[in-house]
């Protein structure tokens, strides 16, 4: 983190001058903030499928990630799969950890706090009697998700905790999981 | 899919005899269905973090995936990141596609339908005025998620659509996204 001492605009690896310029630009043109993200999935075999993530829409135009990302998902043997990737529900936990952590780094940088370590473990409890259709009282998804953060930086524990709280309050994935998102499904079958 | 003709228990790559045996085992011992999944995340720099997925609890004991899976997440340059991985919200779309697809393959196999192709595109619309804190009326997460499936197999379009509907009705990730999951956050700060 030596670079933060020579370039105060680059703290926690966040270019705060660009961050603030982006905020100003969106204030002037709120429509620039309309994004659409996408995943393209292909079934491989059994519970194994693979998603390609590359194209998205944002700031008024179609865009591409710098690389095409491909991820497999599967069930482990104990859930009648072949463990070719994590389970879909584990990707949800990764998404939550990554979203809260990215927000934390941005918010800390904006408030001139230098972070030296951020680790988290996200765990989700699920009763498979739900998805197995064995107990109509049991929901299909996680019953509870717990996030445990370890955060170090040049601010008091109170301030560091407040930064995490602000990240939670502005997290897209936290909102998706803890509130309802409408999902539509269309099927072209042949 | 030639193998499905020689071994009727293995349809769509799903070992249905093991699938039904697992269902019977859980019926006899419902506590076996209590699982806990986990992701361990480490902040790298800026909006870039990395999750490790390997340990989980299920069927009464601590378990490990056959391999340790590591995934990065980041923001693209247009969102003041370095595109070292998909955004956290894109992983949510992958999780949804993979969950619905795995369920579809299982349910089709259980109903003796052989699938030949399953593709899907999941898209999520998000207005970043929410997470940027610029409009208190705008939510942080997706406002809408749309799933478009293309499904081919040896059943009528009506039956194939009904299989997708049954997968939706039993999908963990669909439930997580379209209903509320309680999330707790604990911070060890220093």
Tab-separated table of C-alpha atoms in Angstrom:
chain	number	residue	atom	x	y	z
A	1	UNK	CA	0.000	0.000	0.000
A	2	UNK	CA	3.055	2.289	-0.343
A	3	UNK	CA	1.451	3.838	-3.397
A	4	UNK	CA	-1.271	5.381	-1.235
A	5	UNK	CA	1.405	7.520	0.395
A	6	UNK	CA	2.651	8.939	-2.898
A	7	UNK	CA	-0.706	9.301	-4.682
A	8	UNK	CA	-3.458	10.221	-2.224
A	9	UNK	CA	-6.093	9.784	-4.984
A	10	UNK	CA	-5.225	6.051	-5.128
A	11	UNK	CA	-6.173	4.630	-1.745
A	12	UNK	CA	-6.951	0.932	-1.218
A	13	UNK	CA	-6.289	0.544	-4.948
A	14	UNK	CA	-9.310	2.752	-5.592
A	15	UNK	CA	-8.782	5.753	-7.847
A	16	UNK	CA	-10.899	8.140	-5.812
A	17	UNK	CA	-10.607	11.012	-8.302
A	18	UNK	CA	-12.140	8.755	-10.990
A	19	UNK	CA	-14.694	7.502	-8.442
A	20	UNK	CA	-15.827	11.040	-7.617
A	21	UNK	CA	-15.770	12.058	-11.314
A	22	UNK	CA	-18.011	9.059	-12.092
A	23	UNK	CA	-20.411	10.081	-9.339
A	24	UNK	CA	-20.546	13.628	-10.722
A	25	UNK	CA	-21.082	12.372	-14.279
A	26	UNK	CA	-24.013	10.183	-13.188
A	27	UNK	CA	-25.479	13.087	-11.197
A	28	UNK	CA	-25.508	15.095	-14.437
A	29	UNK	CA	-26.854	12.213	-16.556
A	30	UNK	CA	-28.763	9.729	-14.355
A	31	UNK	CA	-29.643	7.532	-17.372
A	32	UNK	CA	-25.955	6.529	-17.612
A	33	UNK	CA	-26.552	4.440	-14.488
A	34	UNK	CA	-28.942	2.020	-16.240
A	35	UNK	CA	-27.064	-1.273	-16.539
A	36	UNK	CA	-28.015	-4.741	-17.663
A	37	UNK	CA	-25.804	-7.683	-16.704
A	38	UNK	CA	-26.082	-11.132	-18.277
A	39	UNK	CA	-24.969	-14.734	-17.926
A	40	UNK	CA	-25.280	-17.242	-20.785
A	41	UNK	CA	-25.581	-20.798	-19.515
A	42	UNK	CA	-25.211	-24.125	-21.294
A	43	UNK	CA	-26.133	-27.466	-19.805
A	44	UNK	CA	-23.267	-29.963	-19.957
A	45	UNK	CA	-24.494	-33.179	-18.334
A	46	UNK	CA	-26.347	-34.176	-15.167
A	47	UNK	CA	-26.226	-31.260	-12.719
A	48	UNK	CA	-23.197	-29.750	-14.484
A	49	UNK	CA	-23.649	-26.537	-16.480
A	50	UNK	CA	-21.372	-23.728	-17.556
A	51	UNK	CA	-21.974	-19.980	-17.755
A	52	UNK	CA	-20.243	-17.475	-19.983
A	53	UNK	CA	-20.098	-13.886	-18.770
A	54	UNK	CA	-18.874	-11.259	-21.190
A	55	UNK	CA	-21.442	-8.790	-22.574
A	56	UNK	CA	-23.314	-6.166	-20.601
A	57	UNK	CA	-25.049	-2.848	-21.172
A	58	UNK	CA	-24.078	0.314	-19.342
A	59	UNK	CA	-23.473	4.040	-19.703
A	60	UNK	CA	-25.685	4.054	-22.783
A	61	UNK	CA	-24.083	1.286	-24.826
A	62	UNK	CA	-23.332	-2.403	-25.231
A	63	UNK	CA	-20.016	-3.324	-23.624
A	64	UNK	CA	-17.710	-6.311	-23.170
A	65	UNK	CA	-15.605	-7.363	-20.240
A	66	UNK	CA	-11.881	-7.304	-21.023
A	67	UNK	CA	-11.965	-11.120	-20.908
A	68	UNK	CA	-14.731	-13.684	-21.314
A	69	UNK	CA	-15.308	-15.431	-17.988
A	70	UNK	CA	-16.513	-19.053	-17.923
A	71	UNK	CA	-17.653	-20.828	-14.752
A	72	UNK	CA	-18.935	-24.324	-14.193
A	73	UNK	CA	-21.400	-25.299	-11.503
A	74	UNK	CA	-22.351	-28.767	-10.345
A	75	UNK	CA	-23.460	-30.749	-7.317
A	76	UNK	CA	-20.992	-32.756	-5.212
A	77	UNK	CA	-21.264	-36.578	-5.213
A	78	UNK	CA	-23.218	-36.517	-1.955
A	79	UNK	CA	-25.886	-34.566	-3.899
A	80	UNK	CA	-25.784	-36.928	-6.894
A	81	UNK	CA	-23.446	-34.731	-8.995
A	82	UNK	CA	-19.822	-34.912	-10.133
A	83	UNK	CA	-18.333	-31.861	-8.407
A	84	UNK	CA	-17.287	-30.153	-11.649
A	85	UNK	CA	-17.789	-26.810	-9.906
A	86	UNK	CA	-19.256	-25.332	-6.762
A	87	UNK	CA	-22.991	-25.599	-6.245
A	88	UNK	CA	-25.138	-22.710	-7.494
A	89	UNK	CA	-25.901	-21.695	-3.885
A	90	UNK	CA	-22.175	-21.352	-3.123
A	91	UNK	CA	-21.810	-18.834	-5.958
A	92	UNK	CA	-24.448	-16.732	-4.169
A	93	UNK	CA	-22.229	-16.627	-1.055
A	94	UNK	CA	-19.198	-15.614	-3.141
A	95	UNK	CA	-21.269	-12.849	-4.760
A	96	UNK	CA	-22.315	-11.488	-1.376
A	97	UNK	CA	-18.777	-11.510	0.048
A	98	UNK	CA	-17.352	-9.861	-3.091
A	99	UNK	CA	-20.042	-7.169	-3.207
A	100	UNK	CA	-19.678	-6.171	0.446
A	101	UNK	CA	-15.885	-6.176	0.135
A	102	UNK	CA	-15.770	-4.040	-3.044
A	103	UNK	CA	-18.131	-1.543	-1.441
A	104	UNK	CA	-16.040	-1.479	1.720
A	105	UNK	CA	-12.838	-0.674	-0.226
A	106	UNK	CA	-14.586	2.105	-2.170
A	107	UNK	CA	-16.249	3.651	0.864
A	108	UNK	CA	-13.065	3.462	2.948
A	109	UNK	CA	-11.113	5.166	0.133
A	110	UNK	CA	-13.749	7.900	-0.186
A	111	UNK	CA	-13.452	8.518	3.572
A	112	UNK	CA	-9.620	8.461	3.471
A	113	UNK	CA	-9.308	5.244	5.456
A	114	UNK	CA	-6.515	2.911	4.331
A	115	UNK	CA	-7.399	-0.753	4.711
A	116	UNK	CA	-4.656	-3.322	5.235
A	117	UNK	CA	-6.700	-6.533	5.439
A	118	UNK	CA	-10.264	-7.587	4.693
A	119	UNK	CA	-11.311	-11.211	4.994
A	120	UNK	CA	-14.750	-12.678	5.291
A	121	UNK	CA	-16.464	-16.003	5.580
A	122	UNK	CA	-20.039	-16.218	4.377
A	123	UNK	CA	-22.014	-19.286	5.423
A	124	UNK	CA	-25.519	-20.260	4.427
A	125	UNK	CA	-27.736	-22.806	6.173
A	126	UNK	CA	-30.046	-24.816	3.983
A	127	UNK	CA	-32.384	-27.707	4.684
A	128	UNK	CA	-32.563	-29.825	1.543
A	129	UNK	CA	-35.913	-31.267	2.606
A	130	UNK	CA	-37.188	-28.172	0.769
A	131	UNK	CA	-35.701	-28.698	-2.710
A	132	UNK	CA	-36.124	-32.472	-2.401
A	133	UNK	CA	-39.859	-31.866	-2.014
A	134	UNK	CA	-39.966	-33.878	1.216
A	135	UNK	CA	-41.328	-31.198	3.557
A	136	UNK	CA	-43.700	-28.496	2.287
A	137	UNK	CA	-42.943	-26.407	5.398
A	138	UNK	CA	-39.264	-26.039	4.444
A	139	UNK	CA	-38.220	-23.311	2.000
A	140	UNK	CA	-36.014	-24.167	-0.990
A	141	UNK	CA	-33.341	-21.544	-0.352
A	142	UNK	CA	-31.084	-20.592	2.525
A	143	UNK	CA	-32.843	-20.181	5.843
A	144	UNK	CA	-30.091	-17.890	7.129
A	145	UNK	CA	-26.855	-16.398	5.822
A	146	UNK	CA	-24.094	-15.248	8.187
A	147	UNK	CA	-21.196	-13.012	7.195
A	148	UNK	CA	-18.144	-12.726	9.436
A	149	UNK	CA	-15.694	-9.978	8.511
A	150	UNK	CA	-12.161	-9.403	9.732
A	151	UNK	CA	-11.128	-5.851	8.872
A	152	UNK	CA	-7.853	-4.039	9.582
A	153	UNK	CA	-6.969	-0.460	8.700
A	154	UNK	CA	-5.805	2.909	9.967
A	155	UNK	CA	-9.037	3.806	11.748
A	156	UNK	CA	-10.671	2.832	15.001
A	157	UNK	CA	-12.667	-0.406	15.236
A	158	UNK	CA	-15.822	1.736	15.484
A	159	UNK	CA	-15.040	3.547	12.236
A	160	UNK	CA	-14.138	0.284	10.466
A	161	UNK	CA	-17.421	-1.276	11.596
A	162	UNK	CA	-19.295	1.794	10.380
A	163	UNK	CA	-17.628	1.430	6.938
A	164	UNK	CA	-18.881	-2.176	6.722
A	165	UNK	CA	-22.348	-1.004	7.747
A	166	UNK	CA	-22.307	1.638	5.011
A	167	UNK	CA	-21.216	-0.994	2.493
A	168	UNK	CA	-24.133	-3.208	3.579
A	169	UNK	CA	-26.520	-0.288	3.202
A	170	UNK	CA	-25.350	0.204	-0.427
A	171	UNK	CA	-24.757	-3.396	-1.485
A	172	UNK	CA	-26.541	-4.688	-4.590
A	173	UNK	CA	-26.137	-8.363	-3.664
A	174	UNK	CA	-27.173	-7.808	-0.043
A	175	UNK	CA	-30.355	-6.182	-1.359
A	176	UNK	CA	-30.969	-8.983	-3.892
A	177	UNK	CA	-30.681	-11.631	-1.176
A	178	UNK	CA	-32.408	-9.897	1.696
A	179	UNK	CA	-35.260	-8.437	-0.363
A	180	UNK	CA	-37.395	-9.749	-3.197
A	181	UNK	CA	-36.368	-9.441	-6.840
A	182	UNK	CA	-39.051	-10.243	-9.452
A	183	UNK	CA	-37.864	-13.064	-11.724
A	184	UNK	CA	-39.570	-13.951	-15.005
A	185	UNK	CA	-38.896	-17.215	-16.862
A	186	UNK	CA	-39.638	-17.766	-20.546
A	187	UNK	CA	-39.186	-21.132	-22.239
A	188	UNK	CA	-38.618	-21.816	-25.922
A	189	UNK	CA	-39.209	-25.594	-25.998
A	190	UNK	CA	-38.886	-27.977	-28.932
B	1	UNK	CA	-26.719	-39.681	-24.938
B	2	UNK	CA	-26.283	-43.260	-26.269
B	3	UNK	CA	-25.603	-44.373	-22.724
B	4	UNK	CA	-29.215	-43.626	-21.743
B	5	UNK	CA	-30.267	-46.375	-24.135
B	6	UNK	CA	-28.035	-48.978	-22.542
B	7	UNK	CA	-28.469	-47.922	-18.900
B	8	UNK	CA	-31.936	-46.538	-18.268
B	9	UNK	CA	-30.916	-45.485	-14.730
B	10	UNK	CA	-28.482	-42.951	-16.242
B	11	UNK	CA	-30.588	-40.427	-18.123
B	12	UNK	CA	-29.366	-36.883	-18.864
B	13	UNK	CA	-26.172	-37.886	-17.044
B	14	UNK	CA	-28.249	-38.247	-13.869
B	15	UNK	CA	-27.976	-41.540	-12.011
B	16	UNK	CA	-31.668	-41.816	-11.175
B	17	UNK	CA	-31.246	-44.955	-9.029
B	18	UNK	CA	-28.820	-43.007	-6.788
B	19	UNK	CA	-31.154	-39.991	-6.930
B	20	UNK	CA	-34.131	-42.046	-5.724
B	21	UNK	CA	-31.988	-43.860	-3.127
B	22	UNK	CA	-30.861	-40.446	-1.782
B	23	UNK	CA	-34.467	-39.285	-1.569
B	24	UNK	CA	-35.406	-42.468	0.337
B	25	UNK	CA	-32.437	-42.089	2.689
B	26	UNK	CA	-33.401	-38.486	3.519
B	27	UNK	CA	-37.032	-39.545	4.039
B	28	UNK	CA	-35.791	-42.013	6.676
B	29	UNK	CA	-33.367	-39.502	8.278
B	30	UNK	CA	-34.493	-35.927	7.559
B	31	UNK	CA	-31.574	-34.470	9.565
B	32	UNK	CA	-29.198	-35.654	6.815
B	33	UNK	CA	-30.603	-32.825	4.671
B	34	UNK	CA	-29.164	-30.079	6.905
B	35	UNK	CA	-26.359	-28.468	4.896
B	36	UNK	CA	-24.151	-25.453	5.409
B	37	UNK	CA	-22.289	-23.984	2.432
B	38	UNK	CA	-19.444	-21.458	2.759
B	39	UNK	CA	-17.299	-19.034	0.794
B	40	UNK	CA	-14.073	-17.592	2.195
B	41	UNK	CA	-13.249	-14.239	0.673
B	42	UNK	CA	-10.041	-12.201	0.696
B	43	UNK	CA	-9.776	-8.618	-0.470
B	44	UNK	CA	-7.038	-8.157	-3.078
B	45	UNK	CA	-7.070	-4.478	-4.073
B	46	UNK	CA	-9.660	-1.886	-5.059
B	47	UNK	CA	-12.901	-3.667	-5.974
B	48	UNK	CA	-11.053	-6.951	-6.609
B	49	UNK	CA	-11.529	-9.825	-4.160
B	50	UNK	CA	-11.192	-13.588	-4.358
B	51	UNK	CA	-13.297	-16.338	-2.828
B	52	UNK	CA	-12.246	-19.860	-1.977
B	53	UNK	CA	-14.938	-22.515	-1.930
B	54	UNK	CA	-14.023	-25.922	-0.551
B	55	UNK	CA	-15.520	-26.918	2.801
B	56	UNK	CA	-19.163	-27.563	3.549
B	57	UNK	CA	-21.282	-29.474	6.041
B	58	UNK	CA	-23.837	-32.052	4.978
B	59	UNK	CA	-25.261	-35.494	5.758
B	60	UNK	CA	-24.065	-35.148	9.325
B	61	UNK	CA	-20.412	-34.294	8.781
B	62	UNK	CA	-17.822	-31.795	7.536
B	63	UNK	CA	-16.989	-32.390	3.872
B	64	UNK	CA	-14.689	-31.072	1.159
B	65	UNK	CA	-15.292	-30.550	-2.529
B	66	UNK	CA	-13.056	-32.775	-4.669
B	67	UNK	CA	-11.174	-29.616	-5.668
B	68	UNK	CA	-10.794	-26.179	-4.102
B	69	UNK	CA	-12.516	-23.582	-6.288
B	70	UNK	CA	-11.182	-20.011	-6.402
B	71	UNK	CA	-13.035	-17.156	-8.087
B	72	UNK	CA	-12.189	-13.506	-8.448
B	73	UNK	CA	-14.719	-10.715	-8.675
B	74	UNK	CA	-14.147	-7.112	-9.652
B	75	UNK	CA	-15.773	-4.127	-11.320
B	76	UNK	CA	-15.117	-3.254	-14.984
B	77	UNK	CA	-13.226	-0.024	-15.770
B	78	UNK	CA	-16.492	1.804	-16.441
B	79	UNK	CA	-17.327	1.121	-12.784
B	80	UNK	CA	-13.892	2.182	-11.510
B	81	UNK	CA	-12.461	-1.354	-11.272
B	82	UNK	CA	-9.896	-3.425	-13.197
B	83	UNK	CA	-12.092	-6.228	-14.600
B	84	UNK	CA	-10.187	-8.991	-12.808
B	85	UNK	CA	-13.409	-10.988	-12.694
B	86	UNK	CA	-17.122	-10.593	-13.277
B	87	UNK	CA	-19.050	-8.270	-11.004
B	88	UNK	CA	-20.657	-9.791	-7.908
B	89	UNK	CA	-24.127	-9.270	-9.412
B	90	UNK	CA	-23.164	-11.308	-12.502
B	91	UNK	CA	-22.306	-14.288	-10.281
B	92	UNK	CA	-25.887	-14.125	-8.990
B	93	UNK	CA	-27.164	-14.566	-12.573
B	94	UNK	CA	-24.823	-17.532	-13.130
B	95	UNK	CA	-26.052	-19.085	-9.876
B	96	UNK	CA	-29.682	-18.764	-10.962
B	97	UNK	CA	-29.074	-20.250	-14.431
B	98	UNK	CA	-27.049	-23.141	-12.994
B	99	UNK	CA	-29.615	-23.929	-10.281
B	100	UNK	CA	-32.595	-23.977	-12.644
B	101	UNK	CA	-30.634	-26.057	-15.179
B	102	UNK	CA	-29.426	-28.671	-12.649
B	103	UNK	CA	-32.970	-29.035	-11.338
B	104	UNK	CA	-34.322	-29.362	-14.859
B	105	UNK	CA	-31.891	-32.204	-15.687
B	106	UNK	CA	-32.762	-34.033	-12.455
B	107	UNK	CA	-36.515	-33.623	-12.834
B	108	UNK	CA	-36.446	-34.606	-16.499
B	109	UNK	CA	-34.440	-37.735	-15.637
B	110	UNK	CA	-36.836	-38.657	-12.841
B	111	UNK	CA	-39.717	-38.339	-15.314
B	112	UNK	CA	-37.890	-40.330	-18.013
B	113	UNK	CA	-37.489	-37.377	-20.366
B	114	UNK	CA	-34.185	-37.267	-22.241
B	115	UNK	CA	-32.904	-33.730	-22.806
B	116	UNK	CA	-30.697	-32.965	-25.790
B	117	UNK	CA	-30.069	-29.234	-25.287
B	118	UNK	CA	-30.598	-26.702	-22.527
B	119	UNK	CA	-29.384	-23.138	-22.915
B	120	UNK	CA	-30.387	-20.056	-21.007
B	121	UNK	CA	-29.619	-16.392	-20.827
B	122	UNK	CA	-30.257	-14.641	-17.541
B	123	UNK	CA	-30.306	-10.858	-17.589
B	124	UNK	CA	-30.658	-8.474	-14.694
B	125	UNK	CA	-31.588	-4.812	-14.889
B	126	UNK	CA	-30.011	-2.535	-12.333
B	127	UNK	CA	-30.056	1.230	-11.876
B	128	UNK	CA	-26.772	2.229	-10.262
B	129	UNK	CA	-28.288	5.441	-8.922
B	130	UNK	CA	-29.188	3.129	-6.010
B	131	UNK	CA	-25.743	1.876	-4.965
B	132	UNK	CA	-24.165	5.226	-5.833
B	133	UNK	CA	-26.459	6.793	-3.253
B	134	UNK	CA	-27.774	9.326	-5.781
B	135	UNK	CA	-31.481	8.458	-5.619
B	136	UNK	CA	-33.078	7.200	-2.406
B	137	UNK	CA	-36.062	5.917	-4.410
B	138	UNK	CA	-33.893	3.438	-6.345
B	139	UNK	CA	-33.108	0.053	-4.811
B	140	UNK	CA	-29.513	-1.190	-4.679
B	141	UNK	CA	-30.126	-4.559	-6.324
B	142	UNK	CA	-31.668	-5.783	-9.550
B	143	UNK	CA	-35.064	-4.332	-10.333
B	144	UNK	CA	-35.947	-7.272	-12.539
B	145	UNK	CA	-34.318	-10.525	-13.629
B	146	UNK	CA	-35.364	-12.309	-16.836
B	147	UNK	CA	-34.510	-15.896	-17.693
B	148	UNK	CA	-34.886	-17.159	-21.264
B	149	UNK	CA	-34.553	-20.915	-21.720
B	150	UNK	CA	-34.127	-22.918	-24.886
B	151	UNK	CA	-34.904	-26.561	-24.143
B	152	UNK	CA	-34.886	-29.568	-26.467
B	153	UNK	CA	-35.721	-33.164	-25.606
B	154	UNK	CA	-37.896	-36.167	-26.396
B	155	UNK	CA	-41.107	-34.734	-24.984
B	156	UNK	CA	-43.682	-32.233	-26.170
B	157	UNK	CA	-43.043	-28.493	-25.739
B	158	UNK	CA	-45.790	-28.499	-23.068
B	159	UNK	CA	-44.048	-31.232	-21.061
B	160	UNK	CA	-40.646	-29.511	-21.406
B	161	UNK	CA	-42.129	-26.232	-20.185
B	162	UNK	CA	-43.726	-28.047	-17.261
B	163	UNK	CA	-40.309	-29.513	-16.334
B	164	UNK	CA	-38.822	-26.001	-16.234
B	165	UNK	CA	-41.744	-24.858	-14.105
B	166	UNK	CA	-41.171	-27.736	-11.678
B	167	UNK	CA	-37.479	-26.825	-11.517
B	168	UNK	CA	-38.414	-23.228	-10.709
B	169	UNK	CA	-40.767	-24.428	-7.988
B	170	UNK	CA	-37.898	-26.386	-6.363
B	171	UNK	CA	-34.969	-24.057	-7.021
B	172	UNK	CA	-32.880	-22.877	-4.087
B	173	UNK	CA	-31.421	-19.872	-5.932
B	174	UNK	CA	-34.791	-18.824	-7.385
B	175	UNK	CA	-36.146	-18.809	-3.826
B	176	UNK	CA	-33.127	-16.879	-2.470
B	177	UNK	CA	-33.553	-14.177	-5.120
B	178	UNK	CA	-37.314	-13.934	-5.297
B	179	UNK	CA	-37.908	-14.143	-1.532
B	180	UNK	CA	-36.168	-12.702	1.493
B	181	UNK	CA	-33.248	-14.423	3.204
B	182	UNK	CA	-32.164	-13.049	6.598
B	183	UNK	CA	-28.496	-11.990	6.476
B	184	UNK	CA	-26.440	-11.220	9.599
B	185	UNK	CA	-23.093	-9.414	9.452
B	186	UNK	CA	-20.503	-9.551	12.220
B	187	UNK	CA	-17.305	-7.495	12.113
B	188	UNK	CA	-14.041	-8.191	13.906
B	189	UNK	CA	-12.261	-4.844	13.422
B	190	UNK	CA	-8.741	-3.842	14.434
